[in-house]
JSON list of C-alpha atoms in Angstrom, two decimals:
[
{"chain": "Y", "resi": 1, "resn": "UNK", "atom": "CA", "xyz": [-9.99, 28.04, -79.10]},
{"chain": "Y", "resi": 2, "resn": "UNK", "atom": "CA", "xyz": [-13.83, 27.66, -78.31]},
{"chain": "Y", "resi": 3, "resn": "UNK", "atom": "CA", "xyz": [-12.90, 23.73, -77.90]},
{"chain": "Y", "resi": 4, "resn": "UNK", "atom": "CA", "xyz": [-9.99, 24.20, -75.31]},
{"chain": "Y", "resi": 5, "resn": "UNK", "atom": "CA", "xyz": [-12.22, 26.27, -73.08]},
{"chain": "Y", "resi": 6, "resn": "UNK", "atom": "CA", "xyz": [-15.25, 23.73, -73.55]},
{"chain": "Y", "resi": 7, "resn": "UNK", "atom": "CA", "xyz": [-12.69, 20.99, -72.66]},
{"chain": "Y", "resi": 8, "resn": "UNK", "atom": "CA", "xyz": [-11.04, 22.66, -69.70]},
{"chain": "Y", "resi": 9, "resn": "UNK", "atom": "CA", "xyz": [-14.72, 23.75, -68.31]},
{"chain": "Y", "resi": 10, "resn": "UNK", "atom": "CA", "xyz": [-15.50, 19.91, -68.61]},
{"chain": "Y", "resi": 11, "resn": "UNK", "atom": "CA", "xyz": [-12.46, 18.80, -66.73]},
{"chain": "Y", "resi": 12, "resn": "UNK", "atom": "CA", "xyz": [-13.14, 21.24, -64.12]},
{"chain": "Y", "resi": 13, "resn": "UNK", "atom": "CA", "xyz": [-16.49, 20.30, -63.35]},
{"chain": "Y", "resi": 14, "resn": "UNK", "atom": "CA", "xyz": [-15.36, 16.49, -63.25]},
{"chain": "Y", "resi": 15, "resn": "UNK", "atom": "CA", "xyz": [-12.96, 17.49, -60.87]},
{"chain": "Y", "resi": 16, "resn": "UNK", "atom": "CA", "xyz": [-15.21, 19.56, -58.45]},
{"chain": "Y", "resi": 17, "resn": "UNK", "atom": "CA", "xyz": [-17.70, 16.57, -58.74]},
{"chain": "Y", "resi": 18, "resn": "UNK", "atom": "CA", "xyz": [-15.06, 14.30, -57.69]},
{"chain": "Y", "resi": 19, "resn": "UNK", "atom": "CA", "xyz": [-13.95, 16.50, -54.71]},
{"chain": "Y", "resi": 20, "resn": "UNK", "atom": "CA", "xyz": [-17.50, 16.98, -53.58]},
{"chain": "Y", "resi": 21, "resn": "UNK", "atom": "CA", "xyz": [-18.18, 13.22, -53.80]},
{"chain": "Y", "resi": 22, "resn": "UNK", "atom": "CA", "xyz": [-15.38, 12.11, -51.82]},
{"chain": "Y", "resi": 23, "resn": "UNK", "atom": "CA", "xyz": [-15.78, 14.84, -49.13]},
{"chain": "Y", "resi": 24, "resn": "UNK", "atom": "CA", "xyz": [-19.50, 13.75, -48.58]},
{"chain": "Y", "resi": 25, "resn": "UNK", "atom": "CA", "xyz": [-18.24, 10.18, -48.72]},
{"chain": "Y", "resi": 26, "resn": "UNK", "atom": "CA", "xyz": [-15.64, 10.88, -46.03]},
{"chain": "Y", "resi": 27, "resn": "UNK", "atom": "CA", "xyz": [-18.10, 12.80, -43.83]},
{"chain": "Y", "resi": 28, "resn": "UNK", "atom": "CA", "xyz": [-20.66, 9.78, -43.90]},
{"chain": "Y", "resi": 29, "resn": "UNK", "atom": "CA", "xyz": [-17.68, 7.19, -43.19]},
{"chain": "Y", "resi": 30, "resn": "UNK", "atom": "CA", "xyz": [-16.57, 9.31, -40.71]},
{"chain": "Y", "resi": 31, "resn": "UNK", "atom": "CA", "xyz": [-20.07, 9.33, -38.90]},
{"chain": "Y", "resi": 32, "resn": "UNK", "atom": "CA", "xyz": [-20.45, 5.79, -39.07]},
{"chain": "Y", "resi": 33, "resn": "UNK", "atom": "CA", "xyz": [-17.06, 5.39, -37.69]},
{"chain": "Y", "resi": 34, "resn": "UNK", "atom": "CA", "xyz": [-17.56, 7.44, -34.89]},
{"chain": "Y", "resi": 35, "resn": "UNK", "atom": "CA", "xyz": [-20.73, 5.43, -34.09]},
{"chain": "Y", "resi": 36, "resn": "UNK", "atom": "CA", "xyz": [-18.75, 2.30, -34.12]},
{"chain": "Y", "resi": 37, "resn": "UNK", "atom": "CA", "xyz": [-16.06, 3.36, -31.76]},
{"chain": "Y", "resi": 38, "resn": "UNK", "atom": "CA", "xyz": [-18.54, 4.60, -29.28]},
{"chain": "Y", "resi": 39, "resn": "UNK", "atom": "CA", "xyz": [-20.24, 1.12, -29.71]},
{"chain": "Y", "resi": 40, "resn": "UNK", "atom": "CA", "xyz": [-16.79, -0.86, -29.60]},
{"chain": "Y", "resi": 41, "resn": "UNK", "atom": "CA", "xyz": [-15.89, 1.00, -26.21]},
{"chain": "Y", "resi": 42, "resn": "UNK", "atom": "CA", "xyz": [-19.59, 0.24, -24.69]},
{"chain": "Y", "resi": 43, "resn": "UNK", "atom": "CA", "xyz": [-19.06, -3.50, -25.79]},
{"chain": "Y", "resi": 44, "resn": "UNK", "atom": "CA", "xyz": [-15.71, -3.53, -23.95]},
{"chain": "Y", "resi": 45, "resn": "UNK", "atom": "CA", "xyz": [-17.31, -2.00, -20.78]},
{"chain": "Y", "resi": 46, "resn": "UNK", "atom": "CA", "xyz": [-19.90, -4.87, -20.87]},
{"chain": "Y", "resi": 47, "resn": "UNK", "atom": "CA", "xyz": [-22.66, -2.23, -21.75]},
{"chain": "Y", "resi": 48, "resn": "UNK", "atom": "CA", "xyz": [-23.86, -4.38, -24.75]},
{"chain": "Y", "resi": 49, "resn": "UNK", "atom": "CA", "xyz": [-27.61, -2.75, -24.98]},
{"chain": "Y", "resi": 50, "resn": "UNK", "atom": "CA", "xyz": [-26.24, 0.67, -25.38]},
{"chain": "Y", "resi": 51, "resn": "UNK", "atom": "CA", "xyz": [-23.79, -0.84, -27.91]},
{"chain": "Y", "resi": 52, "resn": "UNK", "atom": "CA", "xyz": [-26.38, -2.29, -29.82]},
{"chain": "Y", "resi": 53, "resn": "UNK", "atom": "CA", "xyz": [-28.14, 1.15, -30.16]},
{"chain": "Y", "resi": 54, "resn": "UNK", "atom": "CA", "xyz": [-25.21, 3.07, -31.67]},
{"chain": "Y", "resi": 55, "resn": "UNK", "atom": "CA", "xyz": [-24.65, -0.12, -34.15]},
{"chain": "Y", "resi": 56, "resn": "UNK", "atom": "CA", "xyz": [-28.32, 0.40, -35.04]},
{"chain": "Y", "resi": 57, "resn": "UNK", "atom": "CA", "xyz": [-28.18, 3.99, -35.40]},
{"chain": "Y", "resi": 58, "resn": "UNK", "atom": "CA", "xyz": [-24.84, 3.62, -37.55]},
{"chain": "Y", "resi": 59, "resn": "UNK", "atom": "CA", "xyz": [-26.63, 0.89, -39.70]},
{"chain": "Y", "resi": 60, "resn": "UNK", "atom": "CA", "xyz": [-29.65, 2.78, -40.12]},
{"chain": "Y", "resi": 61, "resn": "UNK", "atom": "CA", "xyz": [-27.67, 5.93, -41.16]},
{"chain": "Y", "resi": 62, "resn": "UNK", "atom": "CA", "xyz": [-25.77, 3.77, -43.61]},
{"chain": "Y", "resi": 63, "resn": "UNK", "atom": "CA", "xyz": [-28.98, 2.09, -45.07]},
{"chain": "Y", "resi": 64, "resn": "UNK", "atom": "CA", "xyz": [-30.43, 5.63, -45.52]},
{"chain": "Y", "resi": 65, "resn": "UNK", "atom": "CA", "xyz": [-27.49, 6.58, -47.66]},
{"chain": "Y", "resi": 66, "resn": "UNK", "atom": "CA", "xyz": [-27.20, 3.43, -49.83]},
{"chain": "Y", "resi": 67, "resn": "UNK", "atom": "CA", "xyz": [-28.50, 5.23, -52.74]},
{"chain": "Y", "resi": 68, "resn": "UNK", "atom": "CA", "xyz": [-25.47, 7.80, -52.70]},
{"chain": "Y", "resi": 69, "resn": "UNK", "atom": "CA", "xyz": [-23.24, 4.59, -51.92]},
{"chain": "Y", "resi": 70, "resn": "UNK", "atom": "CA", "xyz": [-24.35, 2.70, -54.77]},
{"chain": "Y", "resi": 71, "resn": "UNK", "atom": "CA", "xyz": [-23.25, 5.40, -57.24]},
{"chain": "Y", "resi": 72, "resn": "UNK", "atom": "CA", "xyz": [-19.71, 5.72, -55.95]},
{"chain": "Y", "resi": 73, "resn": "UNK", "atom": "CA", "xyz": [-18.88, 2.44, -54.44]},
{"chain": "Y", "resi": 74, "resn": "UNK", "atom": "CA", "xyz": [-18.32, -1.02, -55.78]},
{"chain": "Y", "resi": 75, "resn": "UNK", "atom": "CA", "xyz": [-21.26, -3.06, -54.69]},
{"chain": "Y", "resi": 76, "resn": "UNK", "atom": "CA", "xyz": [-19.23, -6.04, -53.18]},
{"chain": "Y", "resi": 77, "resn": "UNK", "atom": "CA", "xyz": [-17.76, -3.55, -50.57]},
{"chain": "Y", "resi": 78, "resn": "UNK", "atom": "CA", "xyz": [-21.33, -2.48, -49.95]},
{"chain": "Y", "resi": 79, "resn": "UNK", "atom": "CA", "xyz": [-22.47, -5.94, -49.44]},
{"chain": "Y", "resi": 80, "resn": "UNK", "atom": "CA", "xyz": [-19.57, -6.71, -47.31]},
{"chain": "Y", "resi": 81, "resn": "UNK", "atom": "CA", "xyz": [-20.33, -3.45, -45.15]},
{"chain": "Y", "resi": 82, "resn": "UNK", "atom": "CA", "xyz": [-23.98, -4.41, -44.56]},
{"chain": "Y", "resi": 83, "resn": "UNK", "atom": "CA", "xyz": [-23.19, -8.04, -43.53]},
{"chain": "Y", "resi": 84, "resn": "UNK", "atom": "CA", "xyz": [-20.71, -6.63, -40.97]},
{"chain": "Y", "resi": 85, "resn": "UNK", "atom": "CA", "xyz": [-23.38, -4.38, -39.48]},
{"chain": "Y", "resi": 86, "resn": "UNK", "atom": "CA", "xyz": [-26.07, -7.33, -39.14]},
{"chain": "Y", "resi": 87, "resn": "UNK", "atom": "CA", "xyz": [-23.26, -9.33, -37.69]},
{"chain": "Y", "resi": 88, "resn": "UNK", "atom": "CA", "xyz": [-22.34, -6.34, -35.18]},
{"chain": "Y", "resi": 89, "resn": "UNK", "atom": "CA", "xyz": [-26.08, -6.23, -34.40]},
{"chain": "Y", "resi": 90, "resn": "UNK", "atom": "CA", "xyz": [-26.56, -9.58, -33.92]},
{"chain": "Y", "resi": 91, "resn": "UNK", "atom": "CA", "xyz": [-23.46, -10.08, -31.32]},
{"chain": "Y", "resi": 92, "resn": "UNK", "atom": "CA", "xyz": [-24.12, -6.95, -29.60]},
{"chain": "Y", "resi": 93, "resn": "UNK", "atom": "CA", "xyz": [-27.83, -8.38, -28.87]},
{"chain": "Y", "resi": 94, "resn": "UNK", "atom": "CA", "xyz": [-26.63, -11.46, -27.51]},
{"chain": "Y", "resi": 95, "resn": "UNK", "atom": "CA", "xyz": [-23.83, -9.84, -25.34]},
{"chain": "Y", "resi": 96, "resn": "UNK", "atom": "CA", "xyz": [-21.00, -11.85, -27.29]},
{"chain": "Y", "resi": 97, "resn": "UNK", "atom": "CA", "xyz": [-17.98, -9.91, -26.34]},
{"chain": "Y", "resi": 98, "resn": "UNK", "atom": "CA", "xyz": [-15.52, -12.44, -27.74]},
{"chain": "Y", "resi": 99, "resn": "UNK", "atom": "CA", "xyz": [-17.15, -11.56, -31.21]},
{"chain": "Y", "resi": 100, "resn": "UNK", "atom": "CA", "xyz": [-18.35, -8.13, -31.05]},
{"chain": "Y", "resi": 101, "resn": "UNK", "atom": "CA", "xyz": [-15.15, -6.42, -30.31]},
{"chain": "Y", "resi": 102, "resn": "UNK", "atom": "CA", "xyz": [-13.51, -7.79, -33.21]},
{"chain": "Y", "resi": 103, "resn": "UNK", "atom": "CA", "xyz": [-16.34, -7.36, -35.77]},
{"chain": "Y", "resi": 104, "resn": "UNK", "atom": "CA", "xyz": [-16.21, -3.44, -34.81]},
{"chain": "Y", "resi": 105, "resn": "UNK", "atom": "CA", "xyz": [-12.57, -3.22, -35.43]},
{"chain": "Y", "resi": 106, "resn": "UNK", "atom": "CA", "xyz": [-13.29, -4.77, -38.57]},
{"chain": "Y", "resi": 107, "resn": "UNK", "atom": "CA", "xyz": [-16.13, -2.67, -39.56]},
{"chain": "Y", "resi": 108, "resn": "UNK", "atom": "CA", "xyz": [-14.24, 0.36, -38.62]},
{"chain": "Y", "resi": 109, "resn": "UNK", "atom": "CA", "xyz": [-11.15, -0.66, -40.46]},
{"chain": "Y", "resi": 110, "resn": "UNK", "atom": "CA", "xyz": [-13.62, -1.32, -43.57]},
{"chain": "Y", "resi": 111, "resn": "UNK", "atom": "CA", "xyz": [-15.27, 2.13, -43.48]},
{"chain": "Y", "resi": 112, "resn": "UNK", "atom": "CA", "xyz": [-11.90, 3.90, -43.27]},
{"chain": "Y", "resi": 113, "resn": "UNK", "atom": "CA", "xyz": [-10.81, 1.89, -46.24]},
{"chain": "Y", "resi": 114, "resn": "UNK", "atom": "CA", "xyz": [-13.93, 2.65, -48.46]},
{"chain": "Y", "resi": 115, "resn": "UNK", "atom": "CA", "xyz": [-13.02, 6.57, -47.58]},
{"chain": "Y", "resi": 116, "resn": "UNK", "atom": "CA", "xyz": [-9.70, 6.35, -48.23]},
{"chain": "Y", "resi": 117, "resn": "UNK", "atom": "CA", "xyz": [-10.14, 4.45, -51.57]},
{"chain": "Y", "resi": 118, "resn": "UNK", "atom": "CA", "xyz": [-12.13, 6.74, -52.99]},
{"chain": "Y", "resi": 119, "resn": "UNK", "atom": "CA", "xyz": [-9.91, 10.01, -52.16]},
{"chain": "Y", "resi": 120, "resn": "UNK", "atom": "CA", "xyz": [-8.13, 11.30, -55.13]},
{"chain": "Y", "resi": 121, "resn": "UNK", "atom": "CA", "xyz": [-4.09, 11.34, -54.52]},
{"chain": "Y", "resi": 122, "resn": "UNK", "atom": "CA", "xyz": [-1.42, 12.77, -56.66]},
{"chain": "Y", "resi": 123, "resn": "UNK", "atom": "CA", "xyz": [0.56, 9.50, -56.95]},
{"chain": "Y", "resi": 124, "resn": "UNK", "atom": "CA", "xyz": [-2.87, 7.72, -58.93]},
{"chain": "Y", "resi": 125, "resn": "UNK", "atom": "CA", "xyz": [-2.95, 10.52, -61.37]},
{"chain": "Y", "resi": 126, "resn": "UNK", "atom": "CA", "xyz": [0.76, 10.99, -62.28]}
]
């Protein structure tokens, strides 16, 4: 009986860690998405200098949390997001509206997909 309780305890701790990690990831990605949506709307209005600040803020916050992201996310996805942030910064600084809007949309979709990809769903278990 002792082994059953030990096993259930370990399973409960793993489940709790999974829930905490996905909640934190969702919060971090939602913050970055919010900044990028603001940058995209400023870029559409032609305020590329302000848009660049929002992209920079999102990028710095993302980079500061790379230790956490490196633990729970695949590194190729992290490289893709980092590259998209750099491209968005360059397009915003150069006021390249033809490229800035699409890269913002791509980055927002990628960030949302990262959060969704790590969220446990019942159909992934059963």
